[in-house]
């Protein structure tokens, strides 16, 4: 279980540009949930992910994982239990390394490194077996540098790599936003399959309201650092894209956008 307890976060404190993004913010994600997060720009979606991952510090509050306070942990320590896929396909992989090298690196995440070969060629067939269901032909390109792949191929590989080692949480930060519509659909179908197969607790920030409605078992909408909608289970199943769009548009009008 992941809990954010009484989180406060200020930007530019003490200046004329001081901004309070979160004030006594509470949020809980139960084990096995797939949470879709929507909201306008500046609502706090990505900042919440960065707080969970340790990319930005909080001014007050606690971040609890199964009751353990990880608020003081460095981001690289947290990454041992968190897999993250970014909006930019280039951020989740090493472009100058081959697919085989990237997957070998991902599998060794969190493990101690010793002098020795970084690539275990005996794993090639196993990696190909993992890549084949993607239907992107990556299983035949094990020796190809990842930087030469398309954005969709890189994002699919990044998603697979993020879930190769045992993790507690999968964080998806608008991971389809930079892709064309057809490729985005492929990545979302892959995401749904991976989350189900791995049974990994997932938080997905997205601007695609249809994806938020169709995927996952919980949907939240954020606005000005607060959760204003929280639909879970059967209640979430009854939510429509038109309903969420209506609320989104009403908030935008009220804010003068």
Short mmCIF file of C-alpha atoms in Angstrom, two decimals:
data_model
loop_
_atom_site.label_atom_id
_atom_site.label_comp_id
_atom_site.label_asym_id
_atom_site.label_seq_id
_atom_site.Cartn_x
_atom_site.Cartn_y
_atom_site.Cartn_z
CA UNK A 1 0.00 0.00 0.00
CA UNK A 2 1.17 3.50 -0.88
CA UNK A 3 0.07 6.46 1.22
CA UNK A 4 0.75 10.17 0.93
CA UNK A 5 -0.04 11.69 4.33
CA UNK A 6 -0.47 15.44 4.93
CA UNK A 7 1.85 16.33 2.05
CA UNK A 8 2.70 20.01 1.62
CA UNK A 9 4.79 21.39 -1.23
CA UNK A 10 5.64 25.01 -1.97
CA UNK A 11 7.52 26.39 -4.93
CA UNK A 12 9.58 29.58 -4.56
CA UNK A 13 8.77 29.89 -0.83
CA UNK A 14 9.09 33.36 0.66
CA UNK A 15 9.14 35.09 -2.73
CA UNK A 16 6.48 37.03 -4.62
CA UNK A 17 6.17 33.95 -6.86
CA UNK A 18 5.41 31.57 -4.00
CA UNK A 19 3.07 28.81 -5.08
CA UNK A 20 1.41 26.26 -2.81
CA UNK A 21 0.86 23.15 -4.90
CA UNK A 22 -0.10 20.76 -2.09
CA UNK A 23 -1.40 21.57 1.39
CA UNK A 24 -2.13 18.65 3.75
CA UNK A 25 -2.65 16.42 0.71
CA UNK A 26 -3.75 12.83 1.46
CA UNK A 27 -3.82 10.03 -1.09
CA UNK A 28 -3.82 6.24 -0.77
CA UNK A 29 -3.32 3.53 -3.37
CA UNK A 30 -4.14 -0.04 -2.40
CA UNK A 31 -2.11 -3.02 -3.56
CA UNK A 32 -3.07 -4.18 -7.05
CA UNK A 33 -4.92 -1.01 -8.07
CA UNK A 34 -4.48 0.47 -11.54
CA UNK A 35 -5.16 4.18 -11.02
CA UNK A 36 -5.73 6.55 -13.95
CA UNK A 37 -5.02 10.19 -13.07
CA UNK A 38 -6.41 13.09 -15.10
CA UNK A 39 -6.50 16.84 -14.61
CA UNK A 40 -5.55 20.12 -16.27
CA UNK A 41 -2.01 21.43 -16.51
CA UNK A 42 -0.81 22.57 -13.09
CA UNK A 43 -3.26 20.37 -11.19
CA UNK A 44 -0.43 18.45 -9.51
CA UNK A 45 -0.50 15.17 -11.46
CA UNK A 46 3.14 14.91 -12.47
CA UNK A 47 4.32 16.60 -9.27
CA UNK A 48 2.57 13.83 -7.32
CA UNK A 49 4.47 11.23 -9.34
CA UNK A 50 7.74 13.07 -8.75
CA UNK A 51 7.04 13.17 -5.01
CA UNK A 52 6.38 9.42 -4.97
CA UNK A 53 9.55 8.70 -6.95
CA UNK A 54 11.68 11.12 -4.94
CA UNK A 55 12.44 13.45 -7.85
CA UNK A 56 11.25 16.40 -5.75
CA UNK A 57 11.25 16.77 -1.97
CA UNK A 58 8.24 17.67 0.14
CA UNK A 59 8.10 20.45 2.72
CA UNK A 60 5.95 18.43 5.11
CA UNK A 61 4.16 15.09 5.34
CA UNK A 62 5.01 11.44 4.91
CA UNK A 63 5.27 8.97 2.03
CA UNK A 64 4.46 5.52 3.35
CA UNK A 65 4.98 2.17 1.61
CA UNK A 66 3.38 -0.64 3.61
CA UNK A 67 3.68 1.57 6.67
CA UNK A 68 7.37 2.40 6.13
CA UNK A 69 8.18 6.11 5.82
CA UNK A 70 10.36 6.57 2.72
CA UNK A 71 10.16 10.39 2.70
CA UNK A 72 13.89 10.66 3.43
CA UNK A 73 15.00 8.09 0.87
CA UNK A 74 16.97 9.24 -2.17
CA UNK A 75 15.35 8.71 -5.54
CA UNK A 76 17.85 6.05 -6.64
CA UNK A 77 16.97 3.99 -3.56
CA UNK A 78 13.24 4.25 -4.27
CA UNK A 79 13.79 3.17 -7.87
CA UNK A 80 14.65 -0.31 -6.63
CA UNK A 81 10.95 -0.87 -5.99
CA UNK A 82 9.52 1.48 -8.62
CA UNK A 83 9.37 1.11 -12.40
CA UNK A 84 8.75 4.33 -14.32
CA UNK A 85 7.94 5.03 -17.96
CA UNK A 86 8.22 8.66 -19.11
CA UNK A 87 6.44 10.66 -21.79
CA UNK A 88 9.66 10.93 -23.81
CA UNK A 89 10.51 7.49 -25.30
CA UNK A 90 14.21 8.35 -25.15
CA UNK A 91 14.22 8.57 -21.34
CA UNK A 92 13.46 4.94 -20.56
CA UNK A 93 16.24 3.34 -22.58
CA UNK A 94 19.95 3.80 -23.36
CA UNK A 95 20.11 4.80 -27.06
CA UNK A 96 23.77 3.86 -27.61
CA UNK A 97 23.24 0.32 -26.33
CA UNK A 98 21.61 -2.64 -28.07
CA UNK A 99 18.26 -4.15 -27.14
CA UNK A 100 20.13 -7.07 -25.58
CA UNK A 101 22.30 -4.72 -23.51
CA UNK A 102 19.32 -2.63 -22.42
CA UNK A 103 17.36 -5.66 -21.28
CA UNK A 104 20.39 -7.07 -19.47
CA UNK A 105 20.78 -3.74 -17.66
CA UNK A 106 17.09 -3.72 -16.71
CA UNK A 107 17.18 -7.27 -15.36
CA UNK A 108 20.12 -6.40 -13.11
CA UNK A 109 18.40 -3.35 -11.61
CA UNK A 110 18.90 -3.26 -7.86
CA UNK A 111 21.35 -6.15 -7.84
CA UNK A 112 24.99 -5.81 -6.74
CA UNK A 113 27.47 -5.34 -9.57
CA UNK A 114 30.78 -7.18 -9.70
CA UNK A 115 33.52 -7.38 -12.27
CA UNK A 116 32.25 -9.52 -15.08
CA UNK A 117 30.25 -9.50 -18.28
CA UNK A 118 27.21 -7.24 -18.26
CA UNK A 119 25.47 -9.29 -20.92
CA UNK A 120 24.54 -12.93 -20.46
CA UNK A 121 24.13 -14.31 -23.97
CA UNK A 122 22.38 -17.34 -22.55
CA UNK A 123 19.48 -14.98 -21.86
CA UNK A 124 18.97 -14.04 -25.51
CA UNK A 125 16.28 -16.64 -26.17
CA UNK A 126 14.47 -15.71 -22.96
CA UNK A 127 14.50 -12.02 -23.93
CA UNK A 128 13.25 -12.84 -27.43
CA UNK A 129 10.40 -14.80 -25.87
CA UNK A 130 9.49 -11.69 -23.84
CA UNK A 131 9.63 -9.42 -26.91
CA UNK A 132 7.73 -11.63 -29.34
CA UNK A 133 4.20 -10.91 -27.98
CA UNK A 134 4.75 -7.20 -28.66
CA UNK A 135 4.43 -7.95 -32.40
CA UNK A 136 6.93 -5.19 -33.19
CA UNK A 137 9.70 -7.38 -34.58
CA UNK A 138 12.06 -6.50 -31.73
CA UNK A 139 12.92 -10.12 -31.08
CA UNK A 140 14.87 -10.12 -34.36
CA UNK A 141 16.81 -6.95 -33.51
CA UNK A 142 18.65 -7.93 -30.36
CA UNK A 143 21.93 -6.50 -31.68
CA UNK A 144 20.39 -3.23 -32.92
CA UNK A 145 21.07 0.00 -31.02
CA UNK A 146 17.90 1.22 -29.33
CA UNK A 147 18.47 4.77 -30.60
CA UNK A 148 17.65 3.59 -34.12
CA UNK A 149 14.20 2.26 -33.15
CA UNK A 150 10.93 4.13 -33.63
CA UNK A 151 9.36 5.99 -30.72
CA UNK A 152 6.70 3.31 -30.32
CA UNK A 153 9.24 0.49 -30.31
CA UNK A 154 11.34 2.30 -27.71
CA UNK A 155 8.32 2.97 -25.51
CA UNK A 156 7.22 -0.66 -25.70
CA UNK A 157 10.75 -1.72 -24.77
CA UNK A 158 10.86 0.83 -21.92
CA UNK A 159 7.59 -0.52 -20.53
CA UNK A 160 8.84 -4.08 -20.70
CA UNK A 161 12.17 -3.15 -19.10
CA UNK A 162 10.44 -1.22 -16.29
CA UNK A 163 8.62 -4.37 -15.22
CA UNK A 164 11.39 -6.95 -15.74
CA UNK A 165 12.77 -6.82 -12.17
CA UNK A 166 10.38 -7.32 -9.23
CA UNK A 167 8.78 -3.96 -8.42
CA UNK A 168 6.09 -2.72 -6.05
CA UNK A 169 4.82 0.14 -8.22
CA UNK A 170 4.66 1.04 -11.90
CA UNK A 171 4.55 4.77 -12.62
CA UNK A 172 3.36 5.85 -16.09
CA UNK A 173 3.91 9.55 -16.79
CA UNK A 174 1.84 10.33 -19.92
CA UNK A 175 3.66 7.45 -21.59
CA UNK A 176 1.55 7.59 -24.79
CA UNK A 177 1.47 11.38 -25.25
CA UNK A 178 4.41 11.53 -27.70
CA UNK A 179 3.14 8.70 -29.90
CA UNK A 180 0.89 8.68 -32.96
CA UNK A 181 -2.68 7.45 -32.33
CA UNK A 182 -2.17 3.94 -33.72
CA UNK A 183 1.04 3.36 -31.77
CA UNK A 184 -0.52 4.83 -28.62
CA UNK A 185 -3.31 2.24 -28.86
CA UNK A 186 -0.73 -0.56 -29.14
CA UNK A 187 1.16 0.73 -26.10
CA UNK A 188 -2.04 1.02 -24.04
CA UNK A 189 -3.07 -2.54 -24.91
CA UNK A 190 0.43 -3.67 -23.95
CA UNK A 191 0.22 -1.67 -20.73
CA UNK A 192 -3.06 -3.31 -19.76
CA UNK A 193 -1.67 -6.79 -20.46
CA UNK A 194 1.56 -6.18 -18.54
CA UNK A 195 -0.25 -4.73 -15.52
CA UNK A 196 -2.65 -7.68 -15.42
CA UNK A 197 0.05 -10.32 -15.88
CA UNK A 198 2.42 -8.77 -13.34
CA UNK A 199 -0.41 -7.77 -10.96
CA UNK A 200 1.61 -4.64 -10.26
CA UNK A 201 0.15 -1.59 -8.52
CA UNK A 202 0.05 1.12 -11.20
CA UNK A 203 -0.47 4.88 -11.35
CA UNK A 204 -0.96 6.31 -14.84
CA UNK A 205 -1.12 10.03 -15.53
CA UNK A 206 -2.77 10.74 -18.87
CA UNK A 207 -4.39 13.57 -20.81
CA UNK A 208 -6.35 11.03 -22.86
CA UNK A 209 -9.69 10.87 -21.06
CA UNK A 210 -10.80 7.81 -23.02
CA UNK A 211 -7.78 5.86 -21.83
CA UNK A 212 -8.48 6.96 -18.27
CA UNK A 213 -12.05 5.67 -18.53
CA UNK A 214 -11.30 2.43 -20.41
CA UNK A 215 -8.23 1.27 -18.50
CA UNK A 216 -7.63 0.55 -14.84
CA UNK A 217 -9.98 -0.04 -11.92
CA UNK A 218 -9.79 3.43 -10.39
CA UNK A 219 -9.99 6.94 -11.83
CA UNK A 220 -9.14 10.19 -10.09
CA UNK A 221 -9.25 13.78 -11.28
CA UNK A 222 -6.96 16.36 -9.71
CA UNK A 223 -7.42 20.13 -9.56
CA UNK A 224 -5.25 22.68 -7.77
CA UNK A 225 -3.46 20.03 -5.73
CA UNK A 226 -6.62 18.21 -4.63
CA UNK A 227 -8.45 15.05 -5.68
CA UNK A 228 -11.90 16.21 -6.77
CA UNK A 229 -13.12 12.92 -8.31
CA UNK A 230 -12.32 9.40 -7.11
CA UNK A 231 -14.16 6.52 -8.80
CA UNK A 232 -13.31 2.92 -7.89
CA UNK A 233 -14.49 -0.49 -9.10
CA UNK A 234 -18.09 -0.69 -10.29
CA UNK A 235 -18.54 3.05 -9.82
CA UNK A 236 -15.59 3.64 -12.13
CA UNK A 237 -17.03 1.22 -14.70
CA UNK A 238 -20.12 3.40 -14.98
CA UNK A 239 -18.13 6.56 -15.74
CA UNK A 240 -18.20 7.77 -19.35
CA UNK A 241 -15.68 9.84 -21.28
CA UNK A 242 -18.38 12.44 -21.90
CA UNK A 243 -19.03 12.79 -18.17
CA UNK A 244 -15.35 13.33 -17.37
CA UNK A 245 -14.98 15.73 -20.31
CA UNK A 246 -17.95 17.75 -19.05
CA UNK A 247 -16.41 18.14 -15.60
CA UNK A 248 -13.03 18.96 -17.13
CA UNK A 249 -14.54 21.66 -19.37
CA UNK A 250 -16.57 23.17 -16.52
CA UNK A 251 -13.47 23.52 -14.37
CA UNK A 252 -11.57 25.09 -17.26
CA UNK A 253 -14.32 27.69 -17.76
CA UNK A 254 -14.44 28.48 -14.05
CA UNK A 255 -10.66 29.01 -14.06
CA UNK A 256 -10.87 31.29 -17.06
CA UNK A 257 -9.16 28.93 -19.51
#
